Amino acid sequence: MSKVTGDPQLFLQRSLASGRIHSAYLLSGAAVEQSREAALEFARGLVCEAAGAKPCGVCAHCHRSTPAEEIGIDGTGKRGPLFRHIGDHPDLFWVERGAEDTRVRIGQIRAVQRALRLGASEAGRRGVVIADAEWLNQGAQNALLKLLEEPPERTTLILVATSSAGLLATVRSRCQKLAFRSEPRDPLADPDNLAWVERLRIITDASTPDLLDWAEEFRGARAPAAAEVERLLEAGSALLRARVREATGRPGFDVQHELAAHRELAECRKTLVQRNANPQMVAERALIALRGPAER
């Protein structure tokens, strides 16, 4: 499907007003909270009974879909549900990573598939929001693809992702794409990244044992360790871009190391997300790539 230009929220509102609803949407962009909120409101609008702006907030379906205290999701299904409903509406589903998970699991997608086979409880539309879509692992994406290829009648899937790069091309191609733009943010100026940036600025002088010792900091429970590696990758990518900007036009500067390191960090991010890799090992790869050849 094509990519929508213009205001994505206005497009969604017009879609609800006209009744021209696609079977799948992909909401992407750095403004993740905005796109999540838009996905929530669009899903609620799917079941709204009002003739005008949706969701109206006053009809019976809107009351049922009003967000309440969120039930914690567990991707394994052991300590909580695999998905939850939006409010207590039986035809609206919300899927995201469990509190202790670093990916959306295949079991969660299959659980939604089983629920959708039962048919709409209110004989109307149904909506499924898959937040954290970039964290769908390979198996989960393949399961999702079956839903996208043969969507149940009057059912709409809404994927939310910071970046769609980690999604299969076949998944992306079956979605109406909407990009949510945020104000430009400089990761190097982010207070949460300052400690990373300062350490990375002197990484070219670090020995391999030093880097391996640093990577030891990413041991432990996978969810928090993976989140810290994500921060490392973001700060490292921003630092590489800054190096290139600062050195542009400098005689003798070879940009090949920065380009190779940037590609390696992109692969590290993909490995971390799609292959459930060990965060410590991903950190080792990233740090060595940022340092470059030992003799450099």
mmCIF file of N, CA, C and O in Angstrom, residues 59-113:
data_model
loop_
_atom_site.group_PDB
_atom_site.id
_atom_site.type_symbol
_atom_site.label_atom_id
_atom_site.label_comp_id
_atom_site.label_asym_id
_atom_site.label_seq_id
_atom_site.Cartn_x
_atom_site.Cartn_y
_atom_site.Cartn_z
ATOM 1 N N CYS A 59 -21.140 7.574 23.285
ATOM 2 C CA CYS A 59 -21.952 6.405 22.952
ATOM 3 C C CYS A 59 -21.535 5.219 23.824
ATOM 4 O O CYS A 59 -20.511 5.249 24.509
ATOM 5 N N ALA A 60 -22.336 4.161 23.768
ATOM 6 C CA ALA A 60 -22.073 2.994 24.611
ATOM 7 C C ALA A 60 -20.722 2.371 24.300
ATOM 8 O O ALA A 60 -19.981 1.952 25.204
ATOM 9 N N HIS A 61 -20.370 2.315 23.012
ATOM 10 C CA HIS A 61 -19.095 1.705 22.644
ATOM 11 C C HIS A 61 -17.913 2.549 23.125
ATOM 12 O O HIS A 61 -16.880 2.002 23.527
ATOM 13 N N CYS A 62 -18.045 3.852 23.059
ATOM 14 C CA CYS A 62 -16.971 4.730 23.549
ATOM 15 C C CYS A 62 -16.787 4.575 25.049
ATOM 16 O O CYS A 62 -15.661 4.596 25.546
ATOM 17 N N HIS A 63 -17.885 4.433 25.763
ATOM 18 C CA HIS A 63 -17.764 4.216 27.211
ATOM 19 C C HIS A 63 -17.034 2.911 27.494
ATOM 20 O O HIS A 63 -16.182 2.844 28.388
ATOM 21 N N ARG A 64 -17.341 1.882 26.717
ATOM 22 C CA ARG A 64 -16.704 0.591 26.944
ATOM 23 C C ARG A 64 -15.230 0.615 26.562
ATOM 24 O O ARG A 64 -14.430 -0.136 27.123
ATOM 25 N N SER A 65 -14.867 1.463 25.576
ATOM 26 C CA SER A 65 -13.473 1.496 25.112
ATOM 27 C C SER A 65 -12.637 2.562 25.800
ATOM 28 O O SER A 65 -11.466 2.757 25.451
ATOM 29 N N THR A 66 -13.218 3.252 26.785
ATOM 30 C CA THR A 66 -12.450 4.266 27.520
ATOM 31 C C THR A 66 -11.314 3.584 28.275
ATOM 32 O O THR A 66 -11.555 2.665 29.070
ATOM 33 N N PRO A 67 -10.055 4.002 28.034
ATOM 34 C CA PRO A 67 -8.932 3.343 28.712
ATOM 35 C C PRO A 67 -9.084 3.403 30.227
ATOM 36 O O PRO A 67 -9.423 4.443 30.803
ATOM 37 N N ALA A 68 -8.869 2.284 30.861
ATOM 38 C CA ALA A 68 -8.924 2.197 32.318
ATOM 39 C C ALA A 68 -7.534 1.838 32.818
ATOM 40 O O ALA A 68 -6.547 1.941 32.081
ATOM 41 N N GLU A 69 -7.437 1.426 34.056
ATOM 42 C CA GLU A 69 -6.137 1.001 34.594
ATOM 43 C C GLU A 69 -5.631 -0.170 33.763
ATOM 44 O O GLU A 69 -6.339 -1.164 33.567
ATOM 45 N N GLU A 70 -4.403 -0.039 33.246
ATOM 46 C CA GLU A 70 -3.888 -1.046 32.326
ATOM 47 C C GLU A 70 -3.518 -2.337 33.039
ATOM 48 O O GLU A 70 -2.897 -2.324 34.101
ATOM 49 N N ILE A 71 -3.927 -3.429 32.432
ATOM 50 C CA ILE A 71 -3.553 -4.749 32.928
ATOM 51 C C ILE A 71 -2.183 -5.089 32.363
ATOM 52 O O ILE A 71 -1.945 -4.965 31.163
ATOM 53 N N GLY A 72 -1.263 -5.479 33.210
ATOM 54 C CA GLY A 72 0.090 -5.794 32.762
ATOM 55 C C GLY A 72 0.117 -7.021 31.869
ATOM 56 O O GLY A 72 -0.445 -8.071 32.200
ATOM 57 N N ILE A 73 0.735 -6.886 30.709
ATOM 58 C CA ILE A 73 0.852 -7.990 29.756
ATOM 59 C C ILE A 73 2.122 -8.781 30.039
ATOM 60 O O ILE A 73 3.155 -8.215 30.377
ATOM 61 N N ASP A 74 2.031 -10.101 29.899
ATOM 62 C CA ASP A 74 3.203 -10.975 30.021
ATOM 63 C C ASP A 74 3.307 -11.775 28.731
ATOM 64 O O ASP A 74 2.392 -12.530 28.376
ATOM 65 N N GLY A 75 4.413 -11.614 28.018
ATOM 66 C CA GLY A 75 4.570 -12.281 26.737
ATOM 67 C C GLY A 75 4.564 -13.788 26.806
ATOM 68 O O GLY A 75 4.338 -14.465 25.799
ATOM 69 N N THR A 76 4.794 -14.363 27.995
ATOM 70 C CA THR A 76 4.765 -15.815 28.153
ATOM 71 C C THR A 76 3.389 -16.306 28.590
ATOM 72 O O THR A 76 3.112 -17.499 28.535
ATOM 73 N N GLY A 77 2.552 -15.394 29.075
ATOM 74 C CA GLY A 77 1.230 -15.775 29.548
ATOM 75 C C GLY A 77 1.213 -16.391 30.929
ATOM 76 O O GLY A 77 0.176 -16.863 31.392
ATOM 77 N N LYS A 78 2.348 -16.364 31.628
ATOM 78 C CA LYS A 78 2.432 -17.006 32.937
ATOM 79 C C LYS A 78 1.971 -16.095 34.067
ATOM 80 O O LYS A 78 1.335 -16.549 35.020
ATOM 81 N N ARG A 79 2.311 -14.808 33.971
ATOM 82 C CA ARG A 79 1.991 -13.880 35.066
ATOM 83 C C ARG A 79 1.034 -12.787 34.634
ATOM 84 O O ARG A 79 0.844 -11.804 35.338
ATOM 85 N N GLY A 80 0.421 -12.964 33.503
ATOM 86 C CA GLY A 80 -0.520 -11.980 32.996
ATOM 87 C C GLY A 80 -0.996 -12.398 31.612
ATOM 88 O O GLY A 80 -0.514 -13.373 31.041
ATOM 89 N N PRO A 81 -1.958 -11.669 31.047
ATOM 90 C CA PRO A 81 -2.496 -12.033 29.739
ATOM 91 C C PRO A 81 -1.506 -11.746 28.612
ATOM 92 O O PRO A 81 -0.603 -10.934 28.754
ATOM 93 N N LEU A 82 -1.696 -12.424 27.488
ATOM 94 C CA LEU A 82 -0.847 -12.215 26.314
ATOM 95 C C LEU A 82 -1.209 -10.917 25.593
ATOM 96 O O LEU A 82 -0.388 -10.361 24.868
ATOM 97 N N PHE A 83 -2.424 -10.453 25.783
ATOM 98 C CA PHE A 83 -2.873 -9.170 25.247
ATOM 99 C C PHE A 83 -3.960 -8.659 26.182
ATOM 100 O O PHE A 83 -4.407 -9.374 27.092
ATOM 101 N N ARG A 84 -4.387 -7.429 25.988
ATOM 102 C CA ARG A 84 -5.494 -6.901 26.775
ATOM 103 C C ARG A 84 -6.480 -6.206 25.845
ATOM 104 O O ARG A 84 -6.163 -5.888 24.701
ATOM 105 N N HIS A 85 -7.662 -5.976 26.358
ATOM 106 C CA HIS A 85 -8.652 -5.225 25.603
ATOM 107 C C HIS A 85 -8.468 -3.731 25.882
ATOM 108 O O HIS A 85 -7.903 -3.341 26.911
ATOM 109 N N ILE A 86 -8.926 -2.915 24.966
ATOM 110 C CA ILE A 86 -8.922 -1.466 25.180
ATOM 111 C C ILE A 86 -10.165 -1.143 25.994
ATOM 112 O O ILE A 86 -11.293 -1.370 25.536
ATOM 113 N N GLY A 87 -9.943 -0.602 27.200
ATOM 114 C CA GLY A 87 -11.054 -0.489 28.138
ATOM 115 C C GLY A 87 -11.525 -1.893 28.459
ATOM 116 O O GLY A 87 -10.722 -2.770 28.774
ATOM 117 N N ASP A 88 -12.838 -2.125 28.352
ATOM 118 C CA ASP A 88 -13.340 -3.499 28.463
ATOM 119 C C ASP A 88 -14.147 -3.860 27.227
ATOM 120 O O ASP A 88 -15.081 -4.664 27.288
ATOM 121 N N HIS A 89 -13.749 -3.251 26.088
ATOM 122 C CA HIS A 89 -14.474 -3.530 24.844
ATOM 123 C C HIS A 89 -13.990 -4.857 24.264
ATOM 124 O O HIS A 89 -12.791 -5.024 24.003
ATOM 125 N N PRO A 90 -14.893 -5.803 24.024
ATOM 126 C CA PRO A 90 -14.462 -7.137 23.574
ATOM 127 C C PRO A 90 -13.937 -7.181 22.142
ATOM 128 O O PRO A 90 -13.321 -8.181 21.744
ATOM 129 N N ASP A 91 -14.162 -6.117 21.360
ATOM 130 C CA ASP A 91 -13.739 -6.121 19.958
ATOM 131 C C ASP A 91 -12.500 -5.275 19.698
ATOM 132 O O ASP A 91 -12.114 -5.085 18.539
ATOM 133 N N LEU A 92 -11.880 -4.773 20.759
ATOM 134 C CA LEU A 92 -10.668 -3.963 20.614
ATOM 135 C C LEU A 92 -9.540 -4.609 21.416
ATOM 136 O O LEU A 92 -9.688 -4.870 22.623
ATOM 137 N N PHE A 93 -8.419 -4.850 20.738
ATOM 138 C CA PHE A 93 -7.299 -5.579 21.347
ATOM 139 C C PHE A 93 -6.036 -4.714 21.327
ATOM 140 O O PHE A 93 -5.805 -3.962 20.377
ATOM 141 N N TRP A 94 -5.226 -4.871 22.354
ATOM 142 C CA TRP A 94 -3.954 -4.152 22.462
ATOM 143 C C TRP A 94 -2.849 -5.158 22.758
ATOM 144 O O TRP A 94 -2.927 -5.921 23.716
ATOM 145 N N VAL A 95 -1.808 -5.140 21.922
ATOM 146 C CA VAL A 95 -0.669 -6.056 22.083
ATOM 147 C C VAL A 95 0.600 -5.224 22.225
ATOM 148 O O VAL A 95 0.823 -4.295 21.448
ATOM 149 N N GLU A 96 1.445 -5.563 23.198
ATOM 150 C CA GLU A 96 2.738 -4.912 23.362
ATOM 151 C C GLU A 96 3.678 -5.864 24.079
ATOM 152 O O GLU A 96 3.283 -6.962 24.486
ATOM 153 N N ARG A 97 4.926 -5.443 24.215
ATOM 154 C CA ARG A 97 5.883 -6.276 24.951
ATOM 155 C C ARG A 97 5.470 -6.420 26.406
ATOM 156 O O ARG A 97 4.943 -5.487 27.004
ATOM 157 N N GLY A 98 5.729 -7.594 26.960
ATOM 158 C CA GLY A 98 5.515 -7.771 28.386
ATOM 159 C C GLY A 98 6.522 -6.950 29.181
ATOM 160 O O GLY A 98 7.567 -6.539 28.657
ATOM 161 N N ALA A 99 6.223 -6.720 30.427
ATOM 162 C CA ALA A 99 7.082 -5.871 31.258
ATOM 163 C C ALA A 99 8.506 -6.403 31.342
ATOM 164 O O ALA A 99 9.456 -5.635 31.459
ATOM 165 N N GLU A 100 8.679 -7.708 31.277
ATOM 166 C CA GLU A 100 10.005 -8.319 31.381
ATOM 167 C C GLU A 100 10.539 -8.781 30.031
ATOM 168 O O GLU A 100 11.542 -9.492 29.968
ATOM 169 N N ASP A 101 9.870 -8.410 28.946
ATOM 170 C CA ASP A 101 10.251 -8.896 27.625
ATOM 171 C C ASP A 101 10.906 -7.804 26.794
ATOM 172 O O ASP A 101 10.635 -6.610 26.984
ATOM 173 N N THR A 102 11.739 -8.230 25.867
ATOM 174 C CA THR A 102 12.361 -7.293 24.937
ATOM 175 C C THR A 102 11.827 -7.485 23.523
ATOM 176 O O THR A 102 12.362 -6.914 22.579
ATOM 177 N N ARG A 103 10.782 -8.276 23.369
ATOM 178 C CA ARG A 103 10.193 -8.481 22.058
ATOM 179 C C ARG A 103 8.725 -8.849 22.220
ATOM 180 O O ARG A 103 8.295 -9.277 23.295
ATOM 181 N N VAL A 104 7.975 -8.690 21.136
ATOM 182 C CA VAL A 104 6.604 -9.195 21.085
ATOM 183 C C VAL A 104 6.689 -10.623 20.579
ATOM 184 O O VAL A 104 7.278 -10.889 19.531
ATOM 185 N N ARG A 105 6.109 -11.552 21.310
ATOM 186 C CA ARG A 105 6.295 -12.970 21.033
ATOM 187 C C ARG A 105 5.245 -13.527 20.072
ATOM 188 O O ARG A 105 4.130 -12.997 19.978
ATOM 189 N N ILE A 106 5.597 -14.619 19.426
ATOM 190 C CA ILE A 106 4.684 -15.264 18.487
ATOM 191 C C ILE A 106 3.416 -15.739 19.190
ATOM 192 O O ILE A 106 2.318 -15.688 18.617
ATOM 193 N N GLY A 107 3.542 -16.167 20.444
ATOM 194 C CA GLY A 107 2.372 -16.625 21.184
ATOM 195 C C GLY A 107 1.327 -15.542 21.358
ATOM 196 O O GLY A 107 0.120 -15.822 21.401
ATOM 197 N N GLN A 108 1.781 -14.288 21.462
ATOM 198 C CA GLN A 108 0.845 -13.180 21.605
ATOM 199 C C GLN A 108 0.038 -12.963 20.329
ATOM 200 O O GLN A 108 -1.169 -12.724 20.378
ATOM 201 N N ILE A 109 0.718 -13.046 19.184
ATOM 202 C CA ILE A 109 0.024 -12.871 17.914
ATOM 203 C C ILE A 109 -0.952 -14.018 17.680
ATOM 204 O O ILE A 109 -2.088 -13.822 17.229
ATOM 205 N N ARG A 110 -0.537 -15.222 18.005
ATOM 206 C CA ARG A 110 -1.426 -16.371 17.828
ATOM 207 C C ARG A 110 -2.638 -16.284 18.747
ATOM 208 O O ARG A 110 -3.742 -16.709 18.379
ATOM 209 N N ALA A 111 -2.440 -15.749 19.946
ATOM 210 C CA ALA A 111 -3.568 -15.587 20.871
ATOM 211 C C ALA A 111 -4.598 -14.617 20.293
ATOM 212 O O ALA A 111 -5.812 -14.841 20.407
ATOM 213 N N VAL A 112 -4.117 -13.538 19.661
ATOM 214 C CA VAL A 112 -5.037 -12.598 19.022
ATOM 215 C C VAL A 112 -5.741 -13.271 17.849
ATOM 216 O O VAL A 112 -6.953 -13.077 17.635
ATOM 217 N N GLN A 113 -5.014 -14.065 17.066
ATOM 218 C CA GLN A 113 -5.625 -14.791 15.952
ATOM 219 C C GLN A 113 -6.778 -15.663 16.434
ATOM 220 O O GLN A 113 -7.850 -15.692 15.820
#
